[in-house]
mmCIF file of C-alpha atoms and ligand atoms in Angstrom:
data_model
loop_
_atom_site.group_PDB
_atom_site.id
_atom_site.type_symbol
_atom_site.label_atom_id
_atom_site.label_comp_id
_atom_site.label_asym_id
_atom_site.label_seq_id
_atom_site.Cartn_x
_atom_site.Cartn_y
_atom_site.Cartn_z
ATOM 1 C CA UNK A 465 43.074 117.202 99.975
ATOM 2 C CA UNK A 466 44.318 118.925 96.913
ATOM 3 C CA UNK A 467 42.594 121.806 95.527
ATOM 4 C CA UNK A 468 42.656 121.622 91.537
ATOM 5 C CA UNK A 469 43.769 125.378 90.709
ATOM 6 C CA UNK A 470 41.462 125.615 87.963
ATOM 7 C CA UNK A 471 38.473 124.403 90.094
ATOM 8 C CA UNK A 472 39.383 127.033 92.578
ATOM 9 C CA UNK A 473 39.605 129.773 90.081
ATOM 10 C CA UNK A 474 36.235 128.981 88.687
ATOM 11 C CA UNK A 475 34.854 129.011 92.361
ATOM 12 C CA UNK A 476 36.472 132.114 93.033
ATOM 13 C CA UNK A 477 35.023 133.851 90.080
ATOM 14 C CA UNK A 478 31.469 132.562 91.113
ATOM 15 C CA UNK A 479 31.885 133.767 94.439
ATOM 16 C CA UNK A 480 33.238 137.330 93.458
ATOM 17 C CA UNK A 481 30.273 137.688 90.742
ATOM 18 C CA UNK A 482 27.586 137.514 93.784
ATOM 19 C CA UNK A 483 29.688 139.530 96.265
ATOM 20 C CA UNK A 484 29.502 143.195 95.321
ATOM 21 C CA UNK A 485 30.996 144.891 98.551
ATOM 22 C CA UNK A 486 34.435 145.797 97.200
ATOM 23 C CA UNK A 487 36.279 145.088 100.690
ATOM 24 C CA UNK A 488 34.598 141.858 101.152
ATOM 25 C CA UNK A 489 35.757 140.758 97.385
ATOM 26 C CA UNK A 490 39.107 141.434 98.007
ATOM 27 C CA UNK A 491 39.295 139.443 101.094
ATOM 28 C CA UNK A 492 37.802 136.556 99.107
ATOM 29 C CA UNK A 493 40.334 137.077 96.807
ATOM 30 C CA UNK A 494 42.926 136.974 99.192
ATOM 31 C CA UNK A 495 41.482 133.523 100.741
ATOM 32 C CA UNK A 496 41.453 131.925 97.273
ATOM 33 C CA UNK A 497 45.088 132.706 96.644
ATOM 34 C CA UNK A 498 46.157 130.820 99.922
ATOM 35 C CA UNK A 499 43.679 127.962 99.389
ATOM 36 C CA UNK A 500 45.496 127.505 95.527
ATOM 37 C CA UNK A 501 48.994 127.871 97.062
ATOM 38 C CA UNK A 502 47.950 125.376 99.607
ATOM 39 C CA UNK A 503 46.956 123.197 96.930
ATOM 40 C CA UNK A 504 49.758 123.730 94.725
ATOM 41 C CA UNK A 505 52.030 122.799 97.953
ATOM 42 C CA UNK A 506 49.918 119.583 98.459
ATOM 43 C CA UNK A 507 50.643 118.095 94.904
ATOM 44 C CA UNK A 508 54.508 119.527 94.797
ATOM 45 C CA UNK A 509 55.812 118.016 98.018
ATOM 46 C CA UNK A 510 54.554 114.508 97.705
ATOM 47 C CA UNK A 511 55.943 114.467 94.403
ATOM 48 C CA UNK A 512 59.288 115.841 95.344
ATOM 49 C CA UNK A 513 59.238 112.929 98.051
ATOM 50 C CA UNK A 514 58.698 110.325 95.607
ATOM 51 C CA UNK A 515 61.301 111.122 93.063
ATOM 52 C CA UNK A 516 63.959 112.109 95.478
ATOM 53 C CA UNK A 517 64.064 109.038 97.795
ATOM 54 C CA UNK A 518 67.719 108.510 97.748
ATOM 55 C CA UNK A 519 68.866 111.941 98.824
ATOM 56 C CA UNK A 520 66.250 111.847 101.389
ATOM 57 C CA UNK A 521 68.061 108.456 102.752
ATOM 58 C CA UNK A 522 71.427 109.590 102.490
ATOM 59 C CA UNK A 523 70.326 112.585 104.525
ATOM 60 C CA UNK A 524 68.694 110.147 107.237
ATOM 61 C CA UNK A 525 71.648 108.028 107.142
ATOM 62 C CA UNK A 526 75.060 109.577 107.244
ATOM 63 C CA UNK A 527 76.957 106.229 107.784
ATOM 64 C CA UNK A 528 76.480 103.233 105.924
ATOM 65 C CA UNK A 529 75.360 100.280 108.091
ATOM 66 C CA UNK A 530 78.700 98.816 107.695
ATOM 67 C CA UNK A 531 80.537 101.925 109.005
ATOM 68 C CA UNK A 532 78.089 101.910 111.890
ATOM 69 C CA UNK A 533 78.701 98.350 113.031
ATOM 70 C CA UNK A 534 82.238 98.862 112.497
ATOM 71 C CA UNK A 535 82.245 102.026 115.047
ATOM 72 C CA UNK A 536 80.250 99.864 117.053
ATOM 73 C CA UNK A 537 82.283 97.020 117.487
ATOM 74 C CA UNK A 538 85.474 99.086 118.094
ATOM 75 C CA UNK A 539 83.600 100.733 120.778
ATOM 76 C CA UNK A 540 82.969 97.737 122.698
ATOM 77 C CA UNK A 541 86.186 96.309 122.270
ATOM 78 C CA UNK A 542 88.229 99.568 123.597
ATOM 79 C CA UNK A 543 85.801 100.234 126.373
ATOM 80 C CA UNK A 544 84.298 103.264 124.787
ATOM 81 C CA UNK A 545 87.788 105.099 124.320
ATOM 82 C CA UNK A 546 86.490 105.516 120.747
ATOM 83 C CA UNK A 547 84.731 108.829 119.977
ATOM 84 C CA UNK A 548 82.923 109.559 116.624
ATOM 85 C CA UNK A 549 83.617 112.890 115.336
ATOM 86 C CA UNK A 550 81.785 113.978 112.237
ATOM 87 C CA UNK A 551 81.342 110.101 111.556
ATOM 88 C CA UNK A 552 84.882 109.550 111.572
ATOM 89 C CA UNK A 553 86.775 107.033 114.312
ATOM 90 C CA UNK A 554 88.744 109.333 116.713
ATOM 91 C CA UNK A 555 90.688 107.617 119.735
ATOM 92 C CA UNK A 556 91.540 109.432 122.724
ATOM 93 C CA UNK A 557 94.961 109.282 122.319
ATOM 94 C CA UNK A 558 96.009 107.156 119.235
ATOM 95 C CA UNK A 559 94.766 105.760 115.752
ATOM 96 C CA UNK A 560 92.320 102.623 115.405
ATOM 97 C CA UNK A 561 93.730 99.490 113.840
ATOM 98 C CA UNK A 562 93.443 99.156 110.087
ATOM 99 C CA UNK A 563 91.472 95.754 110.595
ATOM 100 C CA UNK A 564 88.723 94.691 112.672
ATOM 101 C CA UNK A 565 89.180 91.662 114.966
ATOM 102 C CA UNK A 566 92.582 90.859 113.294
ATOM 103 C CA UNK A 567 95.146 89.169 115.382
ATOM 104 C CA UNK A 568 98.718 90.203 115.034
ATOM 105 C CA UNK A 569 100.762 87.476 113.562
ATOM 106 C CA UNK A 570 104.066 89.388 113.327
ATOM 107 C CA UNK A 571 104.860 92.243 115.248
ATOM 108 C CA UNK A 572 107.344 95.140 114.662
ATOM 109 C CA UNK A 573 111.049 94.311 115.282
ATOM 110 C CA UNK A 574 113.863 91.661 115.012
ATOM 111 C CA UNK A 575 112.416 88.234 113.991
ATOM 112 C CA UNK A 576 113.213 85.138 111.895
ATOM 113 C CA UNK A 577 112.535 85.777 108.296
ATOM 114 C CA UNK A 578 109.528 83.476 107.237
ATOM 115 C CA UNK A 579 110.876 82.602 104.103
ATOM 116 C CA UNK A 580 114.831 82.516 104.751
ATOM 117 C CA UNK A 581 114.546 81.465 108.456
ATOM 118 C CA UNK A 582 117.302 83.917 108.703
ATOM 119 C CA UNK A 583 117.530 87.112 111.334
ATOM 120 C CA UNK A 584 115.853 90.138 109.740
ATOM 121 C CA UNK A 585 114.179 93.067 110.876
ATOM 122 C CA UNK A 586 110.531 93.406 110.204
ATOM 123 C CA UNK A 587 109.548 97.359 109.454
ATOM 124 C CA UNK A 588 105.588 96.672 109.778
ATOM 125 C CA UNK A 589 102.819 94.738 111.848
ATOM 126 C CA UNK A 590 101.204 91.688 110.105
ATOM 127 C CA UNK A 591 97.533 91.359 110.899
ATOM 128 C CA UNK A 592 95.925 88.179 110.127
ATOM 129 C CA UNK A 593 92.677 87.456 108.697
ATOM 130 C CA UNK A 594 90.298 86.185 106.437
ATOM 131 C CA UNK A 595 90.935 86.276 102.808
ATOM 132 C CA UNK A 596 89.073 89.342 101.161
ATOM 133 C CA UNK A 597 88.245 91.180 104.593
ATOM 134 C CA UNK A 598 88.102 94.791 104.924
ATOM 135 C CA UNK A 599 91.204 96.994 105.403
ATOM 136 C CA UNK A 600 90.393 100.432 106.888
ATOM 137 C CA UNK A 601 92.366 103.847 106.479
ATOM 138 C CA UNK A 602 93.656 104.562 110.476
ATOM 139 C CA UNK A 603 93.362 108.223 109.992
ATOM 140 C CA UNK A 604 92.452 111.003 107.498
ATOM 141 C CA UNK A 605 94.815 111.699 104.634
ATOM 142 C CA UNK A 606 95.604 111.528 100.963
ATOM 143 C CA UNK A 607 96.466 108.558 98.678
ATOM 144 C CA UNK A 608 100.067 109.535 97.401
ATOM 145 C CA UNK A 609 100.964 105.672 96.034
ATOM 146 C CA UNK A 610 98.880 103.011 94.534
ATOM 147 C CA UNK A 611 100.921 100.058 93.427
ATOM 148 C CA UNK A 612 99.465 97.224 91.441
ATOM 149 C CA UNK A 613 102.297 96.395 89.285
ATOM 150 C CA UNK A 614 103.736 92.679 89.945
ATOM 151 C CA UNK A 615 106.615 92.592 92.560
ATOM 152 C CA UNK A 616 108.071 90.110 94.621
ATOM 153 C CA UNK A 617 107.844 92.543 97.863
ATOM 154 C CA UNK A 618 104.751 94.184 98.872
ATOM 155 C CA UNK A 619 102.311 92.899 96.172
ATOM 156 C CA UNK A 620 99.453 95.499 95.714
ATOM 157 C CA UNK A 621 99.650 98.186 98.145
ATOM 158 C CA UNK A 622 98.817 101.680 98.634
ATOM 159 C CA UNK A 623 100.599 104.727 100.751
ATOM 160 C CA UNK A 624 98.500 107.358 102.454
ATOM 161 C CA UNK A 625 99.733 110.510 103.478
ATOM 162 C CA UNK A 626 97.896 110.722 106.802
ATOM 163 C CA UNK A 627 96.800 113.714 108.539
ATOM 164 C CA UNK A 628 95.951 112.451 111.937
ATOM 165 C CA UNK A 629 94.474 114.187 114.987
ATOM 166 C CA UNK A 630 95.062 112.948 118.276
ATOM 167 C CA UNK A 631 93.943 114.509 121.647
ATOM 168 C CA UNK A 632 96.789 115.659 123.744
ATOM 169 C CA UNK A 633 97.188 115.287 127.670
ATOM 170 C CA UNK A 634 95.868 118.869 127.721
ATOM 171 C CA UNK A 635 92.850 117.738 125.981
ATOM 172 C CA UNK A 636 93.478 119.853 122.841
ATOM 173 C CA UNK A 637 93.206 118.124 119.334
ATOM 174 C CA UNK A 638 96.950 117.937 117.522
ATOM 175 C CA UNK A 639 97.517 117.352 114.253
ATOM 176 C CA UNK A 640 100.465 115.301 112.988
ATOM 177 C CA UNK A 641 101.320 113.942 109.585
ATOM 178 C CA UNK A 642 102.371 110.280 109.074
ATOM 179 C CA UNK A 643 102.537 107.758 106.120
ATOM 180 C CA UNK A 644 100.637 104.672 106.300
ATOM 181 C CA UNK A 645 101.490 101.495 103.824
ATOM 182 C CA UNK A 646 98.999 98.833 103.627
ATOM 183 C CA UNK A 647 100.524 95.720 101.568
ATOM 184 C CA UNK A 648 99.485 92.637 99.921
ATOM 185 C CA UNK A 649 96.003 93.821 99.284
ATOM 186 C CA UNK A 650 93.723 91.638 97.343
ATOM 187 C CA UNK A 651 91.845 94.475 96.116
ATOM 188 C CA UNK A 652 92.508 98.499 96.117
ATOM 189 C CA UNK A 653 89.415 100.775 96.313
ATOM 190 C CA UNK A 654 91.490 103.969 96.049
ATOM 191 C CA UNK A 655 93.546 105.975 93.399
ATOM 192 C CA UNK A 656 96.431 108.144 93.744
ATOM 193 C CA UNK A 657 95.269 111.831 94.939
ATOM 194 C CA UNK A 658 92.218 110.564 96.523
ATOM 195 C CA UNK A 659 91.457 111.986 100.116
ATOM 196 C CA UNK A 660 90.373 109.346 102.377
ATOM 197 C CA UNK A 661 88.951 109.655 105.852
ATOM 198 C CA UNK A 662 89.658 107.578 109.119
ATOM 199 C CA UNK A 663 87.533 104.466 108.936
ATOM 200 C CA UNK A 664 87.107 104.510 105.363
ATOM 201 C CA UNK A 665 86.832 100.920 103.701
ATOM 202 C CA UNK A 666 90.248 101.499 101.125
ATOM 203 C CA UNK A 667 90.512 97.656 99.959
ATOM 204 C CA UNK A 668 90.575 93.706 100.864
ATOM 205 C CA UNK A 669 93.087 91.739 102.872
ATOM 206 C CA UNK A 670 94.991 89.459 100.212
ATOM 207 C CA UNK A 671 98.673 87.758 100.312
ATOM 208 C CA UNK A 672 97.508 84.332 99.425
ATOM 209 C CA UNK A 673 99.979 83.078 96.745
ATOM 210 C CA UNK A 674 97.355 80.604 95.488
ATOM 211 C CA UNK A 675 94.303 83.014 95.146
ATOM 212 C CA UNK A 676 96.090 86.263 94.609
ATOM 213 C CA UNK A 677 97.452 87.468 91.229
ATOM 214 C CA UNK A 678 99.938 89.680 93.002
ATOM 215 C CA UNK A 679 100.530 88.424 96.523
ATOM 216 C CA UNK A 680 104.248 89.921 96.845
ATOM 217 C CA UNK A 681 106.558 88.068 99.240
ATOM 218 C CA UNK A 682 103.979 86.503 101.525
ATOM 219 C CA UNK A 683 103.020 82.971 102.404
ATOM 220 C CA UNK A 684 99.284 83.567 103.473
ATOM 221 C CA UNK A 685 96.687 86.013 104.054
ATOM 222 C CA UNK A 686 97.352 88.893 105.821
ATOM 223 C CA UNK A 687 97.825 92.598 106.129
ATOM 224 C CA UNK A 688 101.396 94.072 106.282
ATOM 225 C CA UNK A 689 101.092 97.497 107.706
ATOM 226 C CA UNK A 690 103.724 100.361 108.268
ATOM 227 C CA UNK A 691 103.991 103.672 109.803
ATOM 228 C CA UNK A 692 106.543 105.791 108.413
ATOM 229 C CA UNK A 693 107.386 109.344 108.807
ATOM 230 C CA UNK A 694 108.448 109.921 105.218
ATOM 231 C CA UNK A 695 106.714 108.267 102.084
ATOM 232 C CA UNK A 696 109.848 106.313 101.285
ATOM 233 C CA UNK A 697 111.361 106.047 104.619
ATOM 234 C CA UNK A 698 111.450 102.731 106.807
ATOM 235 C CA UNK A 699 108.573 101.720 109.106
ATOM 236 C CA UNK A 700 108.656 102.981 112.750
ATOM 237 C CA UNK A 701 107.324 101.474 115.496
ATOM 238 C CA UNK A 702 103.451 101.548 115.439
ATOM 239 C CA UNK A 703 103.385 101.261 119.257
ATOM 240 C CA UNK A 704 103.056 104.952 119.382
ATOM 241 C CA UNK A 705 100.465 105.484 117.037
ATOM 242 C CA UNK A 706 97.726 102.946 116.619
ATOM 243 C CA UNK A 707 95.948 101.744 119.599
ATOM 244 C CA UNK A 708 95.513 99.155 121.272
ATOM 245 C CA UNK A 709 98.001 97.058 119.597
ATOM 246 C CA UNK A 710 97.766 93.360 120.425
ATOM 247 C CA UNK A 711 100.314 91.010 121.327
ATOM 248 C CA UNK A 712 101.529 88.993 118.567
ATOM 249 C CA UNK A 713 100.330 85.422 118.883
ATOM 250 C CA UNK A 714 102.731 82.947 119.244
ATOM 251 C CA UNK A 715 103.968 82.219 115.688
ATOM 252 C CA UNK A 716 103.885 78.529 114.119
ATOM 253 C CA UNK A 717 106.158 79.424 111.166
ATOM 254 C CA UNK A 718 104.426 76.968 108.637
ATOM 255 C CA UNK A 719 106.863 77.546 105.690
ATOM 256 C CA UNK A 720 105.453 74.959 103.323
ATOM 257 C CA UNK A 721 105.424 77.210 100.358
ATOM 258 C CA UNK A 722 109.166 78.751 100.664
ATOM 259 C CA UNK A 723 110.346 76.794 97.699
ATOM 260 C CA UNK A 724 108.132 78.731 95.515
ATOM 261 C CA UNK A 725 109.205 82.162 97.211
ATOM 262 C CA UNK A 726 113.181 81.878 97.385
ATOM 263 C CA UNK A 727 113.333 84.784 94.929
ATOM 264 C CA UNK A 728 115.180 87.830 96.548
ATOM 265 C CA UNK A 729 113.201 91.004 96.516
ATOM 266 C CA UNK A 730 113.313 93.064 93.692
ATOM 267 C CA UNK A 731 114.314 96.428 94.801
ATOM 268 C CA UNK A 732 117.168 97.985 96.538
ATOM 269 C CA UNK A 733 115.097 98.719 99.056
ATOM 270 C CA UNK A 734 115.476 96.637 101.884
ATOM 271 C CA UNK A 735 111.923 97.499 103.283
ATOM 272 C CA UNK A 736 110.334 95.787 100.555
ATOM 273 C CA UNK A 737 111.669 92.426 101.486
ATOM 274 C CA UNK A 738 108.502 91.428 102.786
ATOM 275 C CA UNK A 739 107.355 89.261 104.166
ATOM 276 C CA UNK A 740 105.717 86.482 106.298
ATOM 277 C CA UNK A 741 103.093 84.412 107.076
ATOM 278 C CA UNK A 742 100.157 83.133 109.308
ATOM 279 C CA UNK A 743 97.691 80.269 108.756
HETATM 280 ZN ZN1 ZN B 1929 105.108 92.047 107.494
#
């Protein structure tokens, strides 16, 4: 119960006037001062709690519900090989996939170009999925490239310089630097120079020529994901990095939209001669 400071003072004055003994008076004053302090605390603490609910909630729930669900799903799908350190996903010996529950529609390596049908090397891994579904950063890092300019290659894409951490055979944590390229994005939530945590939502899946303004060289919704050892290098085999990389599903190359996409890639960089299809 709150004691109004003014009331307390009045009581103190009245009490002091009837107590003539000096020692008793100072004791009484001491008690009254404590009572006033308690009264002030009783008023101010609820006032603080009422005016700062957001900070309280943030402190109570470090992860957003989305993150929590994401982590939980990864744990279930990967036999609890996923550790959560400081709110981040960390695999025992590899990095997580950039999508949740996404199937691989085209793996890394030699394949028939989905548009021209000619043999071509695919420098990334294609994950099929629902249009505008979430794309997550596979490791901590910094965004070094954001492209939303129209092109016939990767469409909207970002490159993250990842500073990944992996547990080695001896149980120690090793840091390694690599670049992740995330292409054909419907929307990008990052800006250049931004630091990013493993498992962070970085954008939405795109690549649908009918619905995306800048799908790149793509015939259907998917994420083209590359791992590079340098920012402008070619994609390397992701099998040594991400875990577990699913087997590509049997491809049914549905090239119905090919006629609209026969234009050659716009850059001299052969890497940008994306892309593929699913659905
Ligand atoms: Zn691809």
